[in-house]
CSV table of C-alpha atoms in Angstrom, one decimal:
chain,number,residue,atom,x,y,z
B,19,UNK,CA,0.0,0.0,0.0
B,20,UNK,CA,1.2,3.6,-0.6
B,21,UNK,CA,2.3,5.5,2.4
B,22,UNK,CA,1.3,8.9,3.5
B,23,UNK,CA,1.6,11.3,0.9
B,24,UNK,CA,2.8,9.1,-1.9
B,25,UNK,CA,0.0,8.8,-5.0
B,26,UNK,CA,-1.6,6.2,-6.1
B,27,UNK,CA,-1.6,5.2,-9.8
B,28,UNK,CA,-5.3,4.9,-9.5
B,29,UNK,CA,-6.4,8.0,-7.9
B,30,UNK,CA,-4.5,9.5,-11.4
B,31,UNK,CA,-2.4,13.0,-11.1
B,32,UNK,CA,-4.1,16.7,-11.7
B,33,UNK,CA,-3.9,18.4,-14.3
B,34,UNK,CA,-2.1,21.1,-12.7
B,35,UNK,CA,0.5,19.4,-11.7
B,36,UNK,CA,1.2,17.7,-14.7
B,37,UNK,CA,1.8,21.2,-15.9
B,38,UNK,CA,3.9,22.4,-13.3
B,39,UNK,CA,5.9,19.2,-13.7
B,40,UNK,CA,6.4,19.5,-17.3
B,41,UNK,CA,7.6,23.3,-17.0
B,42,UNK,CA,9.8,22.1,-14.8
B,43,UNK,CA,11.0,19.7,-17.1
B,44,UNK,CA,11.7,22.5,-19.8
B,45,UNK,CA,13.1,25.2,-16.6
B,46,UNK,CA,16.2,22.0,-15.7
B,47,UNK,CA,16.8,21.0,-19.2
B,48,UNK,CA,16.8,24.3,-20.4
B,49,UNK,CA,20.5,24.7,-18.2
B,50,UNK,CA,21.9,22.4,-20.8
B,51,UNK,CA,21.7,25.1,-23.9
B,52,UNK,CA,21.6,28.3,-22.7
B,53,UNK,CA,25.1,28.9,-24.2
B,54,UNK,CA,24.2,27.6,-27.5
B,55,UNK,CA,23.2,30.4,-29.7
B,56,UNK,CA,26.0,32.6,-27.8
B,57,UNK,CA,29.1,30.4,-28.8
B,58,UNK,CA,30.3,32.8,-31.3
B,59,UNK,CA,30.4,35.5,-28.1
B,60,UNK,CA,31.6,33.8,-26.2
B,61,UNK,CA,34.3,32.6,-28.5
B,62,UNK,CA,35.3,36.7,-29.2
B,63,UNK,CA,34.8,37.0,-25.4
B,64,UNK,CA,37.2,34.6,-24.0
B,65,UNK,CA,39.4,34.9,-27.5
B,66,UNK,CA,39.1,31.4,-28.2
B,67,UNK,CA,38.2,29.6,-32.3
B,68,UNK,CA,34.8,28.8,-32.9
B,69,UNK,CA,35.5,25.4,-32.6
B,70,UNK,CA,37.1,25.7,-28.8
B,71,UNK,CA,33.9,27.6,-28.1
B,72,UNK,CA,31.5,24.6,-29.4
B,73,UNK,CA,33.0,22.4,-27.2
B,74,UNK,CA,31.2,24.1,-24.2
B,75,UNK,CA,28.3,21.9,-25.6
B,76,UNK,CA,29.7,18.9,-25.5
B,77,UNK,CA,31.3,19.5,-21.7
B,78,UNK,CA,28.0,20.6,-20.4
B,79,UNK,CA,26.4,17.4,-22.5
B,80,UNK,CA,28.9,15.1,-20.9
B,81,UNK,CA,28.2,16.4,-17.8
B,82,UNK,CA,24.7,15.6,-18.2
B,83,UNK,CA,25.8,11.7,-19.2
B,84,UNK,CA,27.3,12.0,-15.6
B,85,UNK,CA,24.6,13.1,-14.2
B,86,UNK,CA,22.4,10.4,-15.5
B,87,UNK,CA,24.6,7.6,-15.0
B,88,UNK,CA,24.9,8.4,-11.6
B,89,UNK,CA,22.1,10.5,-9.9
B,90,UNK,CA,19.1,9.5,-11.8
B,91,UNK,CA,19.0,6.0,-10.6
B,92,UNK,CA,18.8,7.4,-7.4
B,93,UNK,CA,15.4,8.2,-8.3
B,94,UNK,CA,14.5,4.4,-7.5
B,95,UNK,CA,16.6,4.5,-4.2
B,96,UNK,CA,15.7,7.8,-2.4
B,97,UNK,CA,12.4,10.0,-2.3
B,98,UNK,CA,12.6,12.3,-5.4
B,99,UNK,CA,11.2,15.3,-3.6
B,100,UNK,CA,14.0,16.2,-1.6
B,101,UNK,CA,16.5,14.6,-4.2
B,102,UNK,CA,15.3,17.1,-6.8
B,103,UNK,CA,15.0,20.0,-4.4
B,104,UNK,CA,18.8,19.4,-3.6
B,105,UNK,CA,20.2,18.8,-6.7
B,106,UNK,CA,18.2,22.3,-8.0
B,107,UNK,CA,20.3,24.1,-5.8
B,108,UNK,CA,23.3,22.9,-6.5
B,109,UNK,CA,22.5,23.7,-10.2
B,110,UNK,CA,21.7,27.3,-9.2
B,111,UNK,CA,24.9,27.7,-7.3
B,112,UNK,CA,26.8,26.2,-11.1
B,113,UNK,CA,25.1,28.7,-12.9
B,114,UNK,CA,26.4,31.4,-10.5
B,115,UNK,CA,29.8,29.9,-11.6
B,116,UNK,CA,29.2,30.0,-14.7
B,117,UNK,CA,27.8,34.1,-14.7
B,118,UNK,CA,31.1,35.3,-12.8
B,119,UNK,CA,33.6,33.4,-14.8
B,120,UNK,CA,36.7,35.0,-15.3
B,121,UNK,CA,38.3,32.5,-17.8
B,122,UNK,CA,37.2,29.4,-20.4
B,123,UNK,CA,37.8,27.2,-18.6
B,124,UNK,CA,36.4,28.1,-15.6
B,125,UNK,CA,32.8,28.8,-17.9
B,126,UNK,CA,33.5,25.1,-18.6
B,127,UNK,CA,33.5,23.6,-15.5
B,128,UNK,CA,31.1,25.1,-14.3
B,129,UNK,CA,28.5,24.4,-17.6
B,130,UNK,CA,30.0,20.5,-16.7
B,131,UNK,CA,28.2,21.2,-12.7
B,132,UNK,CA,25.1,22.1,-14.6
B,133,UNK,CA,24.8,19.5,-16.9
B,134,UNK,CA,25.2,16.9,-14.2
B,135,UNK,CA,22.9,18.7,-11.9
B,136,UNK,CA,20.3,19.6,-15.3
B,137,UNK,CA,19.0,15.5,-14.6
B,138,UNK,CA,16.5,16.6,-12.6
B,139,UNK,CA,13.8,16.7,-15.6
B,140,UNK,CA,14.7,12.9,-16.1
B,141,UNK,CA,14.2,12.1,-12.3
B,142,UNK,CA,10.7,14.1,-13.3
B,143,UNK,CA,9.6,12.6,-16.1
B,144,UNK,CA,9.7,8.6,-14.6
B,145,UNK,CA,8.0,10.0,-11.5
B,146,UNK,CA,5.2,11.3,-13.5
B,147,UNK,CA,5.2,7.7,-15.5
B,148,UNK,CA,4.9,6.4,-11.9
B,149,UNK,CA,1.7,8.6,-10.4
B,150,UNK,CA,-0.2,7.9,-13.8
B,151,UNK,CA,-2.8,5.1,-14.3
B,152,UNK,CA,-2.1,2.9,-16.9
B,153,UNK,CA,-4.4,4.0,-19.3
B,154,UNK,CA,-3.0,7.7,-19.1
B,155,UNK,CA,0.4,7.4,-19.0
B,156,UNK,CA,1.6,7.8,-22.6
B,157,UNK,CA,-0.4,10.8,-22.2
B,158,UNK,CA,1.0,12.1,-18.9
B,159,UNK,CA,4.8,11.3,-20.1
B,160,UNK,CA,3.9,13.0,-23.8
B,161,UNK,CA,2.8,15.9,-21.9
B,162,UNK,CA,5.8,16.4,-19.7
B,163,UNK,CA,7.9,15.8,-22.8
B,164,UNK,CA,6.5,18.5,-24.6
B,165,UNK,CA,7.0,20.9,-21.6
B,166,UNK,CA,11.0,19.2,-21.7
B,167,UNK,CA,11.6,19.9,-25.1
B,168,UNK,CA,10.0,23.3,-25.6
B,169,UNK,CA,12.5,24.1,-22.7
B,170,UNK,CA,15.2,22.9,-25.3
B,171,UNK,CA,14.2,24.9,-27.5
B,172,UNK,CA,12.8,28.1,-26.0
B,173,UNK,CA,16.2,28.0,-23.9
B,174,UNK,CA,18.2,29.6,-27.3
B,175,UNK,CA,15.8,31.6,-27.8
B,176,UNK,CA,15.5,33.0,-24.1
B,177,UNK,CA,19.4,33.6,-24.1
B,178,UNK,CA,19.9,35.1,-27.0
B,179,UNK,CA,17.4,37.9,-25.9
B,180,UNK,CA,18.7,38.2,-22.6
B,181,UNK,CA,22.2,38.5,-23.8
B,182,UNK,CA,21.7,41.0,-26.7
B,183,UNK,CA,20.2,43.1,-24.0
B,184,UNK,CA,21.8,42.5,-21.1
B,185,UNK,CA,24.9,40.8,-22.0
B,186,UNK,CA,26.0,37.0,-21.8
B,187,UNK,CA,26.4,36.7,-18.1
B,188,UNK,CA,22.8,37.4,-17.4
B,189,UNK,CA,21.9,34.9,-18.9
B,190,UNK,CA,23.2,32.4,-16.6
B,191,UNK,CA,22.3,34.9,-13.1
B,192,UNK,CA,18.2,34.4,-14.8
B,193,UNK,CA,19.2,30.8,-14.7
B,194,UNK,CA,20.2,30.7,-11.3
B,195,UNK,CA,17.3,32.6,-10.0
B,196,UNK,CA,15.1,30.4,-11.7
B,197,UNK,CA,16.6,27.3,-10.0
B,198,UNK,CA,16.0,28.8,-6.6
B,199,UNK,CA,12.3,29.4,-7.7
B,200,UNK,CA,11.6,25.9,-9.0
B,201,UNK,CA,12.9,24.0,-5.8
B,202,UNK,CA,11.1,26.4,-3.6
B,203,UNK,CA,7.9,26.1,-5.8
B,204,UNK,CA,8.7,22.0,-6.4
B,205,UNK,CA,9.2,21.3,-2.7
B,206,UNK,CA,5.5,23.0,-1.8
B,207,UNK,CA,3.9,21.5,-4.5
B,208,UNK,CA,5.1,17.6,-5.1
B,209,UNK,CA,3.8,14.5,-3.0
B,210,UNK,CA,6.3,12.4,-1.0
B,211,UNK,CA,7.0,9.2,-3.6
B,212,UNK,CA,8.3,6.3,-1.8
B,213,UNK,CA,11.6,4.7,-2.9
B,214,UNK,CA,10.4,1.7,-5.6
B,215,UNK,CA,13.7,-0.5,-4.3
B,216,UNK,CA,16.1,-1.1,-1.1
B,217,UNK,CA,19.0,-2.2,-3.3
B,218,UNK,CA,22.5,-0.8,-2.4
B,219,UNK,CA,23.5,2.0,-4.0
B,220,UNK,CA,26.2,-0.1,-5.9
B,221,UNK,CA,23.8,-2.6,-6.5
B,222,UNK,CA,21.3,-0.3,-8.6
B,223,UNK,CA,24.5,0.9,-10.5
B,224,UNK,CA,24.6,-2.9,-11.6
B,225,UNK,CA,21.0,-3.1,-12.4
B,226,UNK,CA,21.1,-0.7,-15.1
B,227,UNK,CA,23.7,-3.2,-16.8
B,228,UNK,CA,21.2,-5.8,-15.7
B,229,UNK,CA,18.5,-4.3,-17.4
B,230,UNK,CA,20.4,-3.5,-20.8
B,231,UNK,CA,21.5,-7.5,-21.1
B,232,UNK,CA,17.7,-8.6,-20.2
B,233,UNK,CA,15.9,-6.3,-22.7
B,234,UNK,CA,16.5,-6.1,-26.7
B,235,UNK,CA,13.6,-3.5,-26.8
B,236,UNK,CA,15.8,-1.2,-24.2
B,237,UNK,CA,18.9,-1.9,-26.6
B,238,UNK,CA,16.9,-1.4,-29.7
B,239,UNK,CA,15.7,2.0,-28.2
B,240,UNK,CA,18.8,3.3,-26.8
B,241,UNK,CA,20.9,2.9,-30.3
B,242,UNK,CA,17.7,4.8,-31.7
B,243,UNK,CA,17.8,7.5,-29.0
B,244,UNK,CA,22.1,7.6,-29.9
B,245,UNK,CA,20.9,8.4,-33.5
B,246,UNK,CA,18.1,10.5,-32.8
B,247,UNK,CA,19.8,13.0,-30.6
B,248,UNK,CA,23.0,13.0,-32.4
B,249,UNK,CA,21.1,14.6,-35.3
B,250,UNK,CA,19.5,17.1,-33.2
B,251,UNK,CA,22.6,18.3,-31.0
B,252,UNK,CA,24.6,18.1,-34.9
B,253,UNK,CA,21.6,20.7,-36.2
B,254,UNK,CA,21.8,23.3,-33.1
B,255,UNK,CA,25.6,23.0,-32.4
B,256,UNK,CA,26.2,24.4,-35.5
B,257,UNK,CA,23.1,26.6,-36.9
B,258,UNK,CA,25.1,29.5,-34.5
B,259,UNK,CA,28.0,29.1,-36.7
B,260,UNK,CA,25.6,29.3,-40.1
B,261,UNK,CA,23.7,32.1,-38.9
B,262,UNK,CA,26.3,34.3,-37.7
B,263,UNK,CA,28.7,34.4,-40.8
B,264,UNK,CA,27.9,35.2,-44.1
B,265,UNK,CA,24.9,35.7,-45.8
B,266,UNK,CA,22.8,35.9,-42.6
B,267,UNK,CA,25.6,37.7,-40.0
B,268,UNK,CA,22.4,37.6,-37.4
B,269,UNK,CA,23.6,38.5,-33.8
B,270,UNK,CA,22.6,36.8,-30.9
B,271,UNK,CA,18.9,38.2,-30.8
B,272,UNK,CA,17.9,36.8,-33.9
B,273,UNK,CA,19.9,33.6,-33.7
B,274,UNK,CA,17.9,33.0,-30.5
B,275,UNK,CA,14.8,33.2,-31.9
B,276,UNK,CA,15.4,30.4,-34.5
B,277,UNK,CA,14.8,28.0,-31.1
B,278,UNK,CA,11.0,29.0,-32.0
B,279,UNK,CA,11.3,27.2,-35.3
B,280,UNK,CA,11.7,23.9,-33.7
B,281,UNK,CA,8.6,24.4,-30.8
B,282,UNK,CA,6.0,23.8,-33.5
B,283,UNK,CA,7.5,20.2,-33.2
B,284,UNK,CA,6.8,20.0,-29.2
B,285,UNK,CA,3.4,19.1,-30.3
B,286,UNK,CA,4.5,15.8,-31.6
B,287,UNK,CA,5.2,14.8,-28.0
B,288,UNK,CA,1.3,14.4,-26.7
B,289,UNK,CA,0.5,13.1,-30.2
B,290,UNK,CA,3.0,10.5,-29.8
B,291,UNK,CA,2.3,9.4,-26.1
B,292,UNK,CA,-1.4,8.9,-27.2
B,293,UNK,CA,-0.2,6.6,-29.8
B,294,UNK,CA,1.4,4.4,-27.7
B,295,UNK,CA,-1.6,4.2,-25.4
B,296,UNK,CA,-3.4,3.2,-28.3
B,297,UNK,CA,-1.0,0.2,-28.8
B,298,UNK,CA,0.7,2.4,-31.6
B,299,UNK,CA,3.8,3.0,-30.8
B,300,UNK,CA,5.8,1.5,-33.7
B,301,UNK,CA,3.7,3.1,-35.7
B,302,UNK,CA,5.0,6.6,-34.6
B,303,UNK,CA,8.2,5.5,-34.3
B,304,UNK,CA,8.5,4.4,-38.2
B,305,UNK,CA,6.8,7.7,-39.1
B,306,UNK,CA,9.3,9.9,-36.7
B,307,UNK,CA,12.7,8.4,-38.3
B,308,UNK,CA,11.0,8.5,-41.6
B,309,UNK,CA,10.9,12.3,-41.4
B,310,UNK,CA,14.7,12.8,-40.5
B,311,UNK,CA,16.8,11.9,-43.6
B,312,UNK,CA,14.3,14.2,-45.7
B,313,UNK,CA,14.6,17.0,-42.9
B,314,UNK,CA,18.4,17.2,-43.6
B,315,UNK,CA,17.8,17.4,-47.4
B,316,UNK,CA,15.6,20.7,-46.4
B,317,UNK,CA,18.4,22.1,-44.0
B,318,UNK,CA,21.5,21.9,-46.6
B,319,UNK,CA,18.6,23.8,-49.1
B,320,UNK,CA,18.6,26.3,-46.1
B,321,UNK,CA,22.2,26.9,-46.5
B,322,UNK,CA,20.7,30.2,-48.6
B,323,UNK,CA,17.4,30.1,-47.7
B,324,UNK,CA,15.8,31.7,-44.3
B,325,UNK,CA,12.4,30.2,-45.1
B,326,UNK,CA,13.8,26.7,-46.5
B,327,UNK,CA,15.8,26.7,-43.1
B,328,UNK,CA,13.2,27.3,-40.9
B,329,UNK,CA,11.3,24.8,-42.2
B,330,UNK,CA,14.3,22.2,-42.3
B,331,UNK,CA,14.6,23.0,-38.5
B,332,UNK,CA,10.8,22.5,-37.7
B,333,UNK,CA,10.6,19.1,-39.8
B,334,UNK,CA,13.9,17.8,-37.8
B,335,UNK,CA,12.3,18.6,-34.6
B,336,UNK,CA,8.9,17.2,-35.1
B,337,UNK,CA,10.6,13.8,-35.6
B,338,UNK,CA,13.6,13.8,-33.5
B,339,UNK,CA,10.8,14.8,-30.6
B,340,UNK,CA,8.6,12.0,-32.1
B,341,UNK,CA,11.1,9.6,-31.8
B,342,UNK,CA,12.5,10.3,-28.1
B,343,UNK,CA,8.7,9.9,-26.9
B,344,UNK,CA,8.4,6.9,-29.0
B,345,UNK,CA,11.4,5.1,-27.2
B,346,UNK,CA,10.6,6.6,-23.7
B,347,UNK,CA,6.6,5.2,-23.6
B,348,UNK,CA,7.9,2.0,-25.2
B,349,UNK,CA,10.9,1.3,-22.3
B,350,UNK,CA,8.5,2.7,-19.3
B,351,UNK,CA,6.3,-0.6,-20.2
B,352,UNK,CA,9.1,-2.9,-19.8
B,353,UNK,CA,9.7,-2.8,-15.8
B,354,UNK,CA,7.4,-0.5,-13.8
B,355,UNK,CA,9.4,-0.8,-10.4
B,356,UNK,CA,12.6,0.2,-12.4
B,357,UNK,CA,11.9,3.5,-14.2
B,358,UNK,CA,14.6,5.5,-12.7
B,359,UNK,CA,16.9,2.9,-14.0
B,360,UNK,CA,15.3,2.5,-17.3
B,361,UNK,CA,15.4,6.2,-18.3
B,362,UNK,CA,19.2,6.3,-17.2
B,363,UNK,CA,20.2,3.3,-19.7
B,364,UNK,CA,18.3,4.9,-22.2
B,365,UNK,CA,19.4,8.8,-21.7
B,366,UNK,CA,22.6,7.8,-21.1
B,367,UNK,CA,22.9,6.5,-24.7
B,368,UNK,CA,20.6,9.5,-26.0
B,369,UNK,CA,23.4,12.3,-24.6
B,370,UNK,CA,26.2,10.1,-25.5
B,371,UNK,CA,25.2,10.9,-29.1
B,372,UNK,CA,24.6,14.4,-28.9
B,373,UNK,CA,28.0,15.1,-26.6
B,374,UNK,CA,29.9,13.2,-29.6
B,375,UNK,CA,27.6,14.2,-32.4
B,376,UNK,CA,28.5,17.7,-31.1
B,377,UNK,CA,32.0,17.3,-30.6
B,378,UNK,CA,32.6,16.0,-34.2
B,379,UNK,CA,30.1,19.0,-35.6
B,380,UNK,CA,32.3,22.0,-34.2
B,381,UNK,CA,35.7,20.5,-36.0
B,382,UNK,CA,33.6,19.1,-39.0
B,383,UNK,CA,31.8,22.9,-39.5
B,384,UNK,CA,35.4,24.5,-39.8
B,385,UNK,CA,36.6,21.9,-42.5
B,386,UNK,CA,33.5,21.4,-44.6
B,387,UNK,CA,30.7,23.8,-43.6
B,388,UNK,CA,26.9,23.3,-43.3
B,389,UNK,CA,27.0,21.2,-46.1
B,390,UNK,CA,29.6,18.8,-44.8
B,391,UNK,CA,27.3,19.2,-41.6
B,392,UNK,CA,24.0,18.3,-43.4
B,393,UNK,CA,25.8,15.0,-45.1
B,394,UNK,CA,26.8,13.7,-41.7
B,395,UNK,CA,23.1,14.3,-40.1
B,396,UNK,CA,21.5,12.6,-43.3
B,397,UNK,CA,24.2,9.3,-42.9
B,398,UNK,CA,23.2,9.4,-39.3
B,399,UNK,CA,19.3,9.7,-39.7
B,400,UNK,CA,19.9,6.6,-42.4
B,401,UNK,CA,21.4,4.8,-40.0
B,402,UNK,CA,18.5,5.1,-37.3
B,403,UNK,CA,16.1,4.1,-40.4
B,404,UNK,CA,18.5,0.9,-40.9
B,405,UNK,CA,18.8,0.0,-37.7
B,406,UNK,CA,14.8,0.4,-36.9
B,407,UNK,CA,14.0,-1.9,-40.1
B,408,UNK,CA,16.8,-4.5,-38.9
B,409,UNK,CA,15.4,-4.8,-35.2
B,410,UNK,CA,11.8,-4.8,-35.8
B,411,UNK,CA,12.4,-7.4,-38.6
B,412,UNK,CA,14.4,-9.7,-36.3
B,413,UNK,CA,11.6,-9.4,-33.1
B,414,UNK,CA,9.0,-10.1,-35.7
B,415,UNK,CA,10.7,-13.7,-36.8
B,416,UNK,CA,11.3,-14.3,-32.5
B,417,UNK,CA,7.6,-13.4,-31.7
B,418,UNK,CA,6.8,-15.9,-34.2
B,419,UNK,CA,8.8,-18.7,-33.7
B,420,UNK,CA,8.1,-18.1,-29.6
B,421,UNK,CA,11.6,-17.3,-28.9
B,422,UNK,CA,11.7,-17.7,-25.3
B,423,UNK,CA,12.9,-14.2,-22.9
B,424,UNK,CA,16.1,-14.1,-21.1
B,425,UNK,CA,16.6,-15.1,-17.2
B,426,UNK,CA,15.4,-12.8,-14.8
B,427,UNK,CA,18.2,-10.8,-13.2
B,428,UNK,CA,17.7,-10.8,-9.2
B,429,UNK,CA,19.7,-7.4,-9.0
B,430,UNK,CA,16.0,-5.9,-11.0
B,431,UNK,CA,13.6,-7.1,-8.1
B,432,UNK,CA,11.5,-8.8,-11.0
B,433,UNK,CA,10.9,-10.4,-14.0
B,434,UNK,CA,13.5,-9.2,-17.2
B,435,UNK,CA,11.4,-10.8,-20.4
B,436,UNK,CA,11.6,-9.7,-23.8
């Protein structure tokens, strides 16, 4: 039986707090790209290459792997309202850092504190999987989502006015403020949610693993997340690059407001979640990695184009958001007690490919431009589609031929089965 204060799955969750969850959502994860549409200031600012200055990204993304790895499964172990209350400060207290930093690479460690301490919208969004009934929860999850990712994407756009008015270290004192508001606000507002294990700390570490070897769907899922994200982090890492230099020379007002472009594409999210409630989920899925190889044909189009470019950017963001809620409402179903765990495995291997995706973007952009750019996003969104058709082919031959499910794991508390 639930204890005092936790929610039951059957009693559902409000409305309004699936709202204040999922801004929350979009507030944390928002952390992660404040500096993207200011890389070419901060580059003059600090009097580093363009390339030096995209690497920001991948430190702060790295930081976020980190963060994943090893606070999110905590989300199993400890109760999340205090865990995210605490780990919101701490990411207030890195953005402060990051606003009085005297040097690169003291902007860079702090940006790697605040991607560690940015996992707070993937403790979130399991613990929303977790108060939902059943029957609502691709719903629930989609809507957080959308509220995650039009944080992604509102966050350049949000920066770049800040700093065009204010300059780039306001940006990241608005970010610390708005840390301190959201744990206040989030410690008031969320239920106590009982731990879902009593497994050493070590011993949830190994679970993840556990999890991984046990399910081909969470393998299948993570290689498509790699993919997914790498596309997206390769788009936004270098669109400041493109939109800053010849023909567009657009300062970091305008730049930010591109981040707009891709919010049209949050409404995949909801769309998707009620898909798989329907028992559709591989439907969406094929229809999300579908639209990314043509989205990168639009993009290298753009290279010229404002219109085609916006347009290129709201195509690659409806499926790359598609996808991620695809994957997440497909793993969630796999082991209810072990959500935590689950999203770490899986968003582990999601920021893995947009830290390197990233990494290999800045160097790539100097040597070959956007178009070099746009070829490597198109081979990577090809690979997703192979990868899909390979894996669903191969689970359709098992499910006929009754292939039996691996061993259950006793480090999971339950059952592992395919």
């Amino acid at each position: 039986m639930p204890g005092r204060g936790d929610p039951s799955p059957r009693a559902g969750i409000s409305r309004n707090l699936v709202l204040l969850l999922a801004a929350a959502c979009g507030t944390t994860v928002a952390n992660v790209y404040y500096a993207q549409p200011l890389l070419h200031t901060l580059a003059r600012a600090f009097h580093v290459a363009d390339s030096i200055a995209g690497l920001l990204i991948t430190v702060t993304q790295i930081g976020y792997v980190l963060g994943l790895a090893l606070l999110v499964p905590l989300g199993d172990l400890h109760e999340r309202r205090g865990l995210i209350s605490g780990t919101l400060l701490v990411s207030a207290a890195g953005m402060v850092l990051a606003a009085m930093a005297p040097a690169f690479a003291w902007l860079a460690g702090a940006l790697a504190v605040v991607g560690v301490t940015s996992v707070v919208a993937q403790i979130i969004v399991p613990m929303s999987s977790s108060m939902s009934p059943e029957h609502q929860r691709g719903k629930v999850v989609g809507t957080v989502m959308s509220g995650l990712l039009i944080g992604i994407l509102l966050a350049r756009t949000v920066s770049g006015l800040i700093a065009a008015t204010f300059g780039w270290r306001a940006v990241f004192y608005f970010a610390a403020a708005a840390m301190l508001l959201l744990a206040a606000t989030l410690r008031r507002a969320l239920p106590r949610v009982r731990p879902t294990t009593e497994i050493a700390y070590s011993g949830l570490l190994a679970s993840v693993l556990a999890l991984v070897r046990a399910e081909p769907m969470l393998r299948q899922r993570m290689m498509l997340g790699t993919l997914c994200f790498g596309c997206f982090s390769a788009l936004w890492t270098s669109l400041t690059f493109l939109l800053s230099g010849a023909p567009f020379r657009y300062g970091n007002g305008l730049i930010g407001l591109f981040g707009l472009a891709g919010v049209a594409g949050a409404a995949a999210a909801p769309v998707a979640g009620r898909l798989a409630d329907r028992g559709r989920g591989a439907h969406a899925t094929t229809a999300a990695i579908l639209i990314l190889p043509g989205s990168w044909g639009l993009l290298a189009a753009g290279r010229n184009s404002v219109i085609v470019l916006i347009l290129g950017i709201a195509i690659m963001d409806l499926g790359a958001q598609a996808l991620h809620i695809s994957n997440q409402s497909a793993i969630y179903a796999l082991a209810p007690e072990a959500r935590s765990r689950l999203t770490t495995a899986y968003m582990v291997a999601y920021f893995l490919g947009g830290a390197v995706l990233s990494a290999i973007t800045s160097s790539l952009y100097a040597a070959g431009g956007w178009t070099g750019v746009c070829i490597l996003g198109a081979a990577t969104a090809a690979l997703a589609l192979t990868i899909w058709a390979v894996t669903e082919t191969r689970a359709r031959v098992d499910a006929r031929h009754h292939r039996p499910g691996p061993v259950a794991d006793p480090c999971l508390g339950a059952d592992a089965t395919d």
